[in-house]
Amino acid sequence: MTGAGVTIIDIARALGISKTAVSSALHGSGRVSDATRARVLAQAEAMGYVSNRAAQRLRGGQHGAIGLQIPPDVRELAFYMEFAFGVADAAAEAGSDLLLLAAPGASRRSRPAIDGLLSIDPTPEHFPPMLAGLGDVPVVAVGEYRGPERERVTAWIAADHRGLVREVLDELERRGAGSPALVALPSDREPLWASDVTAGYSEWCAERGIDPLVLRSEIDADADALDALLERAAAGGRDGIVWVAQGWVLRAIAVEAVRGAQRFVMATMATEPASAHLVGVDLRPRAYGRAAAALLLRAIDGASAPGEHLVHEARLVAPPVH
């Protein structure tokens, strides 16, 4: 069999491997070895394989673009920019364009010409309005989503934030901070991953007989707001602080420096280049974006399992103690 009738299943049978491995190799998801990817690509070329996306596009059934939705209050953070670059890389390799969806569905003038949507950190506040007018396109959530219209989520990918915060807390404990506080996002607007961080923190504290101290902050907290949080942590007898959102920890350290104080061992759940000298979590945003885009492209091709869940590998950053 050759030509447009060749499917992923045909290639898998010819090579004696799973259709998931073939799909991953064709879409560059990084879940197969280089040798397997080379075999799959060679077999696909020999059989004249044309992806569902390409074939449907030729028939006028697809647009050749994927959409990316980023919450409006975090677009200036480095993580989301690097994530978007990773999505763009994967989309380009697959021959697709990338469209950033900035406006809620109700305010759009026309239906976006996309074949699928990546929704980052979906929340009940932003997710349902974003879906308006998109039609029945596959949706991949970056971070699990359990709110209204969750049935629209085709698949999702997330890091193990609950486990990662425990690794961070263990590292702070090794550095002498045995009673840390957690600075989290407002509870009515935090995505599920951030709730998982809070849950992991509370579990860690309970295992050690420590009363958890969860402080809440807006993402754009100014110096006065951060100073107030630091004072609350000090008043609570805390010797360390884990900051959930990217950018907070560096501003907090600057506030402490102005006061001439160094009262806490600090960590962040989302490192950036400037905070690489601190304990934290490297979410590997560019690789995260590539993996999320690959999952969406498989969903568009009909090659992902319903409700598929991938765990993105993030890494603890623990610089030497000087």
mmCIF file of C-alpha atoms in Angstrom:
data_model
loop_
_atom_site.group_PDB
_atom_site.id
_atom_site.type_symbol
_atom_site.label_atom_id
_atom_site.label_comp_id
_atom_site.label_asym_id
_atom_site.label_seq_id
_atom_site.Cartn_x
_atom_site.Cartn_y
_atom_site.Cartn_z
ATOM 1 C CA MET A 1 0.000 0.000 0.000
ATOM 2 C CA THR A 2 1.327 3.438 -0.932
ATOM 3 C CA GLY A 3 0.007 6.997 -1.144
ATOM 4 C CA ALA A 4 -2.662 8.954 0.677
ATOM 5 C CA GLY A 5 -4.410 5.786 1.882
ATOM 6 C CA VAL A 6 -1.479 4.841 4.129
ATOM 7 C CA THR A 7 -2.207 5.285 7.829
ATOM 8 C CA ILE A 8 -0.153 5.333 11.014
ATOM 9 C CA ILE A 9 -1.474 1.854 11.729
ATOM 10 C CA ASP A 10 -0.086 0.608 8.372
ATOM 11 C CA ILE A 11 3.365 1.965 9.208
ATOM 12 C CA ALA A 12 3.211 0.425 12.684
ATOM 13 C CA ARG A 13 2.346 -2.985 11.236
ATOM 14 C CA ALA A 14 5.123 -2.775 8.680
ATOM 15 C CA LEU A 15 7.700 -2.049 11.393
ATOM 16 C CA GLY A 16 6.212 -4.240 14.120
ATOM 17 C CA ILE A 17 5.905 -1.378 16.620
ATOM 18 C CA SER A 18 2.984 0.428 18.275
ATOM 19 C CA LYS A 19 0.957 3.116 16.530
ATOM 20 C CA THR A 20 1.778 5.407 19.483
ATOM 21 C CA ALA A 21 5.490 5.054 18.764
ATOM 22 C CA VAL A 22 4.878 5.803 15.073
ATOM 23 C CA SER A 23 2.783 8.877 15.916
ATOM 24 C CA SER A 24 5.401 10.157 18.358
ATOM 25 C CA ALA A 25 8.152 9.699 15.785
ATOM 26 C CA LEU A 26 6.211 11.470 13.037
ATOM 27 C CA HIS A 27 5.293 14.403 15.271
ATOM 28 C CA GLY A 28 8.618 14.824 17.023
ATOM 29 C CA SER A 29 7.310 14.410 20.564
ATOM 30 C CA GLY A 30 10.623 13.080 21.883
ATOM 31 C CA ARG A 31 9.046 9.914 23.301
ATOM 32 C CA VAL A 32 10.964 7.528 21.020
ATOM 33 C CA SER A 33 14.645 6.934 20.355
ATOM 34 C CA ASP A 34 16.452 8.596 17.478
ATOM 35 C CA ALA A 35 16.910 5.198 15.848
ATOM 36 C CA THR A 36 13.187 4.423 15.978
ATOM 37 C CA ARG A 37 12.332 7.879 14.674
ATOM 38 C CA ALA A 38 14.677 7.385 11.730
ATOM 39 C CA ARG A 39 13.121 3.979 10.929
ATOM 40 C CA VAL A 40 9.601 5.413 11.083
ATOM 41 C CA LEU A 41 10.402 8.398 8.890
ATOM 42 C CA ALA A 42 12.116 6.162 6.319
ATOM 43 C CA GLN A 43 9.173 3.731 6.266
ATOM 44 C CA ALA A 44 6.655 6.585 6.003
ATOM 45 C CA GLU A 45 8.526 8.041 3.032
ATOM 46 C CA ALA A 46 8.811 4.649 1.365
ATOM 47 C CA MET A 47 5.072 4.048 1.735
ATOM 48 C CA GLY A 48 4.140 7.571 0.614
ATOM 49 C CA TYR A 49 2.459 8.406 3.895
ATOM 50 C CA VAL A 50 0.516 11.681 3.987
ATOM 51 C CA SER A 51 -0.596 12.819 7.449
ATOM 52 C CA ASN A 52 -4.270 13.283 8.201
ATOM 53 C CA ARG A 53 -3.587 16.968 8.638
ATOM 54 C CA ALA A 54 -2.011 17.314 5.215
ATOM 55 C CA ALA A 55 -4.658 15.203 3.495
ATOM 56 C CA GLN A 56 -7.544 17.016 5.156
ATOM 57 C CA ARG A 57 -5.973 20.363 4.389
ATOM 58 C CA LEU A 58 -5.837 19.445 0.719
ATOM 59 C CA ARG A 59 -9.534 18.551 0.902
ATOM 60 C CA GLY A 60 -10.278 21.883 2.547
ATOM 61 C CA GLY A 61 -11.032 20.265 5.907
ATOM 62 C CA GLN A 62 -8.244 21.889 7.905
ATOM 63 C CA HIS A 63 -6.569 25.263 8.253
ATOM 64 C CA GLY A 64 -2.956 24.266 8.895
ATOM 65 C CA ALA A 65 -2.765 26.205 12.171
ATOM 66 C CA ILE A 66 -3.053 25.551 15.893
ATOM 67 C CA GLY A 67 -4.189 28.001 18.538
ATOM 68 C CA LEU A 68 -2.508 28.919 21.816
ATOM 69 C CA GLN A 69 -4.360 30.531 24.714
ATOM 70 C CA ILE A 70 -2.320 32.077 27.554
ATOM 71 C CA PRO A 71 -4.004 33.702 30.591
ATOM 72 C CA PRO A 72 -3.888 37.494 30.178
ATOM 73 C CA ASP A 73 -2.294 38.260 33.557
ATOM 74 C CA VAL A 74 0.850 36.151 33.036
ATOM 75 C CA ARG A 75 1.881 36.852 29.455
ATOM 76 C CA GLU A 76 4.875 38.936 30.513
ATOM 77 C CA LEU A 77 6.443 36.064 32.478
ATOM 78 C CA ALA A 78 9.432 34.316 30.914
ATOM 79 C CA PHE A 79 7.974 30.812 31.295
ATOM 80 C CA TYR A 80 5.053 31.513 28.969
ATOM 81 C CA MET A 81 7.232 33.175 26.352
ATOM 82 C CA GLU A 82 9.625 30.213 26.251
ATOM 83 C CA PHE A 83 6.691 27.788 26.249
ATOM 84 C CA ALA A 84 5.207 29.582 23.232
ATOM 85 C CA PHE A 85 8.551 29.351 21.408
ATOM 86 C CA GLY A 86 8.539 25.589 22.000
ATOM 87 C CA VAL A 87 5.013 25.324 20.606
ATOM 88 C CA ALA A 88 6.045 27.379 17.578
ATOM 89 C CA ASP A 89 9.045 25.105 16.946
ATOM 90 C CA ALA A 90 6.913 21.946 17.010
ATOM 91 C CA ALA A 91 4.174 23.513 14.893
ATOM 92 C CA ALA A 92 6.665 24.672 12.262
ATOM 93 C CA GLU A 93 8.243 21.220 12.049
ATOM 94 C CA ALA A 94 4.772 19.779 11.428
ATOM 95 C CA GLY A 95 4.010 22.355 8.731
ATOM 96 C CA SER A 96 1.481 24.256 10.843
ATOM 97 C CA ASP A 97 1.195 27.906 11.819
ATOM 98 C CA LEU A 98 0.624 29.152 15.366
ATOM 99 C CA LEU A 99 -2.137 31.599 16.315
ATOM 100 C CA LEU A 100 -2.184 33.297 19.722
ATOM 101 C CA LEU A 101 -5.764 33.675 20.954
ATOM 102 C CA ALA A 102 -5.956 36.803 23.066
ATOM 103 C CA ALA A 103 -9.660 37.692 23.020
ATOM 104 C CA PRO A 104 -12.464 35.740 24.748
ATOM 105 C CA GLY A 105 -14.853 34.039 22.347
ATOM 106 C CA ALA A 106 -17.692 36.505 22.864
ATOM 107 C CA SER A 107 -15.576 39.429 21.658
ATOM 108 C CA ARG A 108 -14.133 37.761 18.560
ATOM 109 C CA ARG A 109 -15.241 39.113 15.204
ATOM 110 C CA SER A 110 -14.793 35.780 13.449
ATOM 111 C CA ARG A 111 -14.063 32.148 14.179
ATOM 112 C CA PRO A 112 -10.303 31.519 14.458
ATOM 113 C CA ALA A 113 -8.960 29.405 11.603
ATOM 114 C CA ILE A 114 -7.355 26.727 13.774
ATOM 115 C CA ASP A 115 -7.420 22.926 13.822
ATOM 116 C CA GLY A 116 -6.913 22.591 17.588
ATOM 117 C CA LEU A 117 -6.257 24.609 20.734
ATOM 118 C CA LEU A 118 -3.645 24.547 23.501
ATOM 119 C CA SER A 119 -5.021 26.111 26.676
ATOM 120 C CA ILE A 120 -2.361 26.944 29.271
ATOM 121 C CA ASP A 121 -3.313 26.946 32.966
ATOM 122 C CA PRO A 122 -7.060 26.762 32.245
ATOM 123 C CA THR A 123 -9.350 28.104 34.972
ATOM 124 C CA PRO A 124 -13.152 28.266 35.185
ATOM 125 C CA GLU A 125 -12.842 32.026 34.723
ATOM 126 C CA HIS A 126 -11.039 31.903 31.379
ATOM 127 C CA PHE A 127 -11.557 28.462 29.824
ATOM 128 C CA PRO A 128 -15.290 28.434 28.910
ATOM 129 C CA PRO A 129 -15.252 31.941 27.347
ATOM 130 C CA MET A 130 -12.204 31.005 25.282
ATOM 131 C CA LEU A 131 -14.065 28.068 23.727
ATOM 132 C CA ALA A 132 -16.898 30.202 22.368
ATOM 133 C CA GLY A 133 -17.027 30.063 18.582
ATOM 134 C CA LEU A 134 -14.187 27.550 18.180
ATOM 135 C CA GLY A 135 -16.378 24.684 17.046
ATOM 136 C CA ASP A 136 -15.555 21.055 17.771
ATOM 137 C CA VAL A 137 -11.755 21.268 17.538
ATOM 138 C CA PRO A 138 -9.482 19.161 19.759
ATOM 139 C CA VAL A 139 -8.392 20.940 22.931
ATOM 140 C CA VAL A 140 -5.291 20.066 24.915
ATOM 141 C CA ALA A 141 -5.005 21.514 28.410
ATOM 142 C CA VAL A 142 -1.571 22.376 29.786
ATOM 143 C CA GLY A 143 -2.314 21.530 33.389
ATOM 144 C CA GLU A 144 -5.295 19.406 34.353
ATOM 145 C CA TYR A 145 -8.705 21.086 34.191
ATOM 146 C CA ARG A 146 -11.821 19.988 36.119
ATOM 147 C CA GLY A 147 -14.090 23.005 35.762
ATOM 148 C CA PRO A 148 -17.069 23.788 33.522
ATOM 149 C CA GLU A 149 -16.883 22.298 30.002
ATOM 150 C CA ARG A 150 -14.101 19.930 31.061
ATOM 151 C CA GLU A 151 -15.576 17.423 28.605
ATOM 152 C CA ARG A 152 -14.105 19.603 25.839
ATOM 153 C CA VAL A 153 -10.564 18.698 26.918
ATOM 154 C CA THR A 154 -9.311 16.002 24.551
ATOM 155 C CA ALA A 155 -6.032 15.362 26.385
ATOM 156 C CA TRP A 156 -3.787 17.119 28.869
ATOM 157 C CA ILE A 157 -0.171 17.420 29.920
ATOM 158 C CA ALA A 158 1.217 18.602 33.236
ATOM 159 C CA ALA A 159 4.232 18.406 35.502
ATOM 160 C CA ASP A 160 3.896 16.632 38.846
ATOM 161 C CA HIS A 161 3.617 19.835 40.879
ATOM 162 C CA ARG A 162 2.422 18.024 43.983
ATOM 163 C CA GLY A 163 5.570 15.919 44.026
ATOM 164 C CA LEU A 164 7.845 18.764 42.930
ATOM 165 C CA VAL A 165 6.925 21.023 45.834
ATOM 166 C CA ARG A 166 7.797 18.195 48.217
ATOM 167 C CA GLU A 167 11.244 17.964 46.613
ATOM 168 C CA VAL A 168 11.676 21.716 47.041
ATOM 169 C CA LEU A 169 10.595 21.554 50.688
ATOM 170 C CA ASP A 170 12.957 18.645 51.387
ATOM 171 C CA GLU A 171 15.799 20.709 49.943
ATOM 172 C CA LEU A 172 14.879 23.725 52.079
ATOM 173 C CA GLU A 173 14.838 21.450 55.128
ATOM 174 C CA ARG A 174 18.359 20.253 54.290
ATOM 175 C CA ARG A 175 19.393 23.906 54.190
ATOM 176 C CA GLY A 176 18.000 24.615 57.645
ATOM 177 C CA ALA A 177 14.488 25.833 56.832
ATOM 178 C CA GLY A 178 12.278 23.352 58.657
ATOM 179 C CA SER A 179 9.187 25.553 58.976
ATOM 180 C CA PRO A 180 8.552 27.286 55.635
ATOM 181 C CA ALA A 181 5.569 29.302 54.457
ATOM 182 C CA LEU A 182 4.026 29.085 50.994
ATOM 183 C CA VAL A 183 3.036 32.139 48.953
ATOM 184 C CA ALA A 184 0.304 31.044 46.548
ATOM 185 C CA LEU A 185 -2.030 32.619 44.000
ATOM 186 C CA PRO A 186 -5.525 33.833 44.963
ATOM 187 C CA SER A 187 -7.610 30.727 45.635
ATOM 188 C CA ASP A 188 -10.482 31.822 43.385
ATOM 189 C CA ARG A 189 -8.229 32.218 40.345
ATOM 190 C CA GLU A 190 -5.499 29.628 40.685
ATOM 191 C CA PRO A 191 -5.198 26.855 38.095
ATOM 192 C CA LEU A 192 -5.257 23.257 39.265
ATOM 193 C CA TRP A 193 -1.469 22.913 39.168
ATOM 194 C CA ALA A 194 -1.144 25.712 41.719
ATOM 195 C CA SER A 195 -3.757 24.022 43.916
ATOM 196 C CA ASP A 196 -1.652 20.857 43.679
ATOM 197 C CA VAL A 197 1.364 22.801 44.949
ATOM 198 C CA THR A 198 -0.652 23.977 47.953
ATOM 199 C CA ALA A 199 -1.908 20.433 48.597
ATOM 200 C CA GLY A 200 1.619 19.018 48.427
ATOM 201 C CA TYR A 201 2.859 21.697 50.812
ATOM 202 C CA SER A 202 0.067 20.979 53.304
ATOM 203 C CA GLU A 203 0.782 17.235 53.166
ATOM 204 C CA TRP A 204 4.496 17.821 53.765
ATOM 205 C CA CYS A 205 3.740 20.023 56.777
ATOM 206 C CA ALA A 206 1.245 17.518 58.217
ATOM 207 C CA GLU A 207 3.823 14.720 58.055
ATOM 208 C CA ARG A 208 6.160 16.825 60.215
ATOM 209 C CA GLY A 209 3.582 18.191 62.624
ATOM 210 C CA ILE A 210 3.976 21.731 61.271
ATOM 211 C CA ASP A 211 1.052 24.119 60.923
ATOM 212 C CA PRO A 212 0.964 25.165 57.254
ATOM 213 C CA LEU A 213 1.058 28.896 56.536
ATOM 214 C CA VAL A 214 -0.372 29.641 53.092
ATOM 215 C CA LEU A 215 -0.243 33.303 52.112
ATOM 216 C CA ARG A 216 -2.051 34.539 48.998
ATOM 217 C CA SER A 217 -0.857 37.181 46.562
ATOM 218 C CA GLU A 218 -1.771 38.726 43.230
ATOM 219 C CA ILE A 219 0.607 37.862 40.410
ATOM 220 C CA ASP A 220 1.659 41.517 40.003
ATOM 221 C CA ALA A 221 2.292 42.216 43.704
ATOM 222 C CA ASP A 222 4.348 45.380 44.231
ATOM 223 C CA ALA A 223 7.135 45.923 46.764
ATOM 224 C CA ASP A 224 4.751 46.981 49.543
ATOM 225 C CA ALA A 225 2.592 43.888 49.060
ATOM 226 C CA LEU A 226 5.644 41.629 49.071
ATOM 227 C CA ASP A 227 6.962 43.358 52.181
ATOM 228 C CA ALA A 228 3.652 42.677 53.919
ATOM 229 C CA LEU A 229 3.879 38.995 52.973
ATOM 230 C CA LEU A 230 7.413 38.769 54.323
ATOM 231 C CA GLU A 231 6.313 40.355 57.596
ATOM 232 C CA ARG A 232 3.450 37.876 57.930
ATOM 233 C CA ALA A 233 5.843 34.991 57.359
ATOM 234 C CA ALA A 234 8.232 36.378 59.988
ATOM 235 C CA ALA A 235 5.389 36.927 62.456
ATOM 236 C CA GLY A 236 4.387 33.296 61.903
ATOM 237 C CA GLY A 237 7.858 32.147 62.968
ATOM 238 C CA ARG A 238 8.803 30.857 59.512
ATOM 239 C CA ASP A 239 12.391 30.347 58.409
ATOM 240 C CA GLY A 240 11.752 29.699 54.719
ATOM 241 C CA ILE A 241 9.346 30.657 51.943
ATOM 242 C CA VAL A 242 8.317 28.866 48.761
ATOM 243 C CA TRP A 243 7.011 31.253 46.116
ATOM 244 C CA VAL A 244 4.594 29.612 43.666
ATOM 245 C CA ALA A 245 4.619 32.127 40.785
ATOM 246 C CA GLN A 246 7.585 33.006 38.618
ATOM 247 C CA GLY A 247 9.192 36.377 39.351
ATOM 248 C CA TRP A 248 8.071 36.683 42.961
ATOM 249 C CA VAL A 249 11.195 35.341 44.637
ATOM 250 C CA LEU A 250 13.622 37.799 43.037
ATOM 251 C CA ARG A 251 11.451 40.773 43.936
ATOM 252 C CA ALA A 252 11.075 39.462 47.486
ATOM 253 C CA ILE A 253 14.840 39.119 47.850
ATOM 254 C CA ALA A 254 15.210 42.713 46.665
ATOM 255 C CA VAL A 255 12.693 43.861 49.294
ATOM 256 C CA GLU A 256 14.590 41.980 51.987
ATOM 257 C CA ALA A 257 17.854 43.588 50.814
ATOM 258 C CA VAL A 258 16.362 47.081 51.192
ATOM 259 C CA ARG A 259 15.415 46.209 54.772
ATOM 260 C CA GLY A 260 18.929 44.899 55.380
ATOM 261 C CA ALA A 261 17.451 41.551 56.401
ATOM 262 C CA GLN A 262 17.999 37.979 55.291
ATOM 263 C CA ARG A 263 15.454 36.141 57.391
ATOM 264 C CA PHE A 264 14.394 33.302 55.102
ATOM 265 C CA VAL A 265 15.720 30.529 52.917
ATOM 266 C CA MET A 266 13.724 31.100 49.731
ATOM 267 C CA ALA A 267 12.704 28.894 46.836
ATOM 268 C CA THR A 268 10.573 29.194 43.711
ATOM 269 C CA MET A 269 8.309 26.749 41.895
ATOM 270 C CA ALA A 270 9.246 28.297 38.537
ATOM 271 C CA THR A 271 12.866 29.217 37.961
ATOM 272 C CA GLU A 272 14.158 31.642 35.377
ATOM 273 C CA PRO A 273 17.758 32.457 34.349
ATOM 274 C CA ALA A 274 18.127 35.167 36.990
ATOM 275 C CA SER A 275 16.957 32.819 39.768
ATOM 276 C CA ALA A 276 19.086 29.824 38.775
ATOM 277 C CA HIS A 277 21.229 30.330 41.913
ATOM 278 C CA LEU A 278 18.212 29.576 44.126
ATOM 279 C CA VAL A 279 16.418 26.385 45.089
ATOM 280 C CA GLY A 280 13.546 25.905 42.668
ATOM 281 C CA VAL A 281 11.926 23.965 39.867
ATOM 282 C CA ASP A 282 13.102 24.164 36.272
ATOM 283 C CA LEU A 283 9.937 23.512 34.290
ATOM 284 C CA ARG A 284 11.922 23.317 31.034
ATOM 285 C CA PRO A 285 9.359 25.549 29.322
ATOM 286 C CA ARG A 286 10.587 25.202 25.749
ATOM 287 C CA ALA A 287 10.537 21.381 25.961
ATOM 288 C CA TYR A 288 7.155 21.652 27.694
ATOM 289 C CA GLY A 289 5.774 23.657 24.786
ATOM 290 C CA ARG A 290 7.101 21.187 22.242
ATOM 291 C CA ALA A 291 5.576 18.231 24.098
ATOM 292 C CA ALA A 292 2.217 19.982 24.444
ATOM 293 C CA ALA A 293 2.135 20.875 20.750
ATOM 294 C CA ALA A 294 3.055 17.301 19.786
ATOM 295 C CA LEU A 295 0.176 16.006 21.912
ATOM 296 C CA LEU A 296 -2.243 18.421 20.231
ATOM 297 C CA LEU A 297 -1.006 17.467 16.763
ATOM 298 C CA ARG A 298 -1.595 13.805 17.587
ATOM 299 C CA ALA A 299 -5.095 14.673 18.799
ATOM 300 C CA ILE A 300 -5.784 16.510 15.530
ATOM 301 C CA ASP A 301 -4.620 13.423 13.650
ATOM 302 C CA GLY A 302 -6.881 11.225 15.765
ATOM 303 C CA ALA A 303 -3.821 9.367 17.048
ATOM 304 C CA SER A 304 -4.118 10.250 20.747
ATOM 305 C CA ALA A 305 -6.151 8.189 23.195
ATOM 306 C CA PRO A 306 -9.276 9.878 24.610
ATOM 307 C CA GLY A 307 -8.373 11.589 27.848
ATOM 308 C CA GLU A 308 -4.651 10.958 27.313
ATOM 309 C CA HIS A 309 -2.495 12.378 30.099
ATOM 310 C CA LEU A 310 1.230 13.024 29.775
ATOM 311 C CA VAL A 311 3.560 13.916 32.641
ATOM 312 C CA HIS A 312 6.096 16.572 31.703
ATOM 313 C CA GLU A 313 9.495 16.087 33.285
ATOM 314 C CA ALA A 314 10.544 19.070 35.393
ATOM 315 C CA ARG A 315 13.739 19.232 37.449
ATOM 316 C CA LEU A 316 14.726 20.353 40.928
ATOM 317 C CA VAL A 317 17.381 23.071 40.925
ATOM 318 C CA ALA A 318 19.538 22.908 44.053
ATOM 319 C CA PRO A 319 22.746 24.952 43.788
ATOM 320 C CA PRO A 320 25.607 24.113 46.183
ATOM 321 C CA VAL A 321 25.494 25.726 49.604
ATOM 322 C CA HIS A 322 28.350 28.208 50.049
#
